[in-house]
Amino acid sequence: MKTSATVLLTTVLLCPVVFADEAVGIASEAVKDEMVEAKKSRFKDAWAHPDADFSSYNQFMFAPTADWEFRDVGPAKSSRNNAYSTNSKNQYGIREEDRERFKQAVSEAFIKEMQRSKKFEMVETAGPSTILIKAAVRDIVSNVPPEYTGRSEVYLASTGEATLVLELLDSQTGAVLAYVEDRRKIQPAASNGTLNSFSMPSNSVTVWSDVKRWARSGASRLRASLEKAQKG
């Protein structure tokens, strides 16, 4: 049965957030030992089961829970002392409301990008041609300093960083087909990891655009990888 992004997003976000690997089913080292490392993957680290046949799949569904793990760098601060900032190396605590907004922004952008596939249909029930995707976003860090009272400018080469973890399973048998770990910076569109003459001041609007772009990029790599694997 086909499902909308809104329905799925609501399901993912309203289910209890679980941090234990066993609960979300993210592959263990023992499972990865049974797989073969993908040398030409679009992801930084990827493994696939040698017997996995992606040509038999044309649908995907998401697990009802996701694993969100924020790095503990101390409590979030409400303000800062300096008006001008260009430091992307400092890590800052993330307020609870911003953590929830991060989860929503990433989930929504990821799902919408996956729905762009011309080869795979997003569904909400298991079936013989359906891949179950279990996801986690781990070790999330923020380089965005707290707000400054008054006029200020913040230039950031990197908004933050996080690791996208994906486990792909046969939705009926539970057999693990592939596993991905991909750590990347969350950065402005014009940034290549450094500040330059084209760098623009960061603000709330640009920061959340960076987060969504990061999520879309991860989903785009997954979508392209699935479509390529389907061809064999």
Tab-separated table of C-alpha atoms in Angstrom, residues 26-27 32 67 110 133-139 162-168 179-183 214:
chain	number	residue	atom	x	y	z
A	26	ILE	CA	21.371	-1.682	13.107
A	27	ALA	CA	23.847	-4.311	11.993
A	32	LYS	CA	29.149	-7.045	8.856
A	67	ASP	CA	18.116	6.200	16.202
A	110	PHE	CA	15.315	12.293	3.396
A	133	ILE	CA	15.308	0.560	5.573
A	134	LYS	CA	16.439	1.033	9.165
A	135	ALA	CA	18.152	4.348	9.791
A	136	ALA	CA	20.231	6.100	12.410
A	137	VAL	CA	21.948	9.476	12.605
A	138	ARG	CA	24.791	9.306	15.085
A	139	ASP	CA	27.402	11.473	16.756
A	162	ALA	CA	26.940	13.625	11.624
A	163	THR	CA	27.111	9.970	10.655
A	164	LEU	CA	24.310	8.485	8.581
A	165	VAL	CA	23.826	4.766	9.270
A	166	LEU	CA	21.564	2.663	7.058
A	167	GLU	CA	20.679	-1.006	7.213
A	168	LEU	CA	18.796	-2.544	4.297
A	179	TYR	CA	24.857	-1.758	5.536
A	180	VAL	CA	26.149	1.812	5.260
A	181	GLU	CA	28.047	4.216	7.500
A	182	ASP	CA	28.661	7.660	6.060
A	183	ARG	CA	30.084	10.531	8.113
A	214	TRP	CA	22.848	17.154	4.044
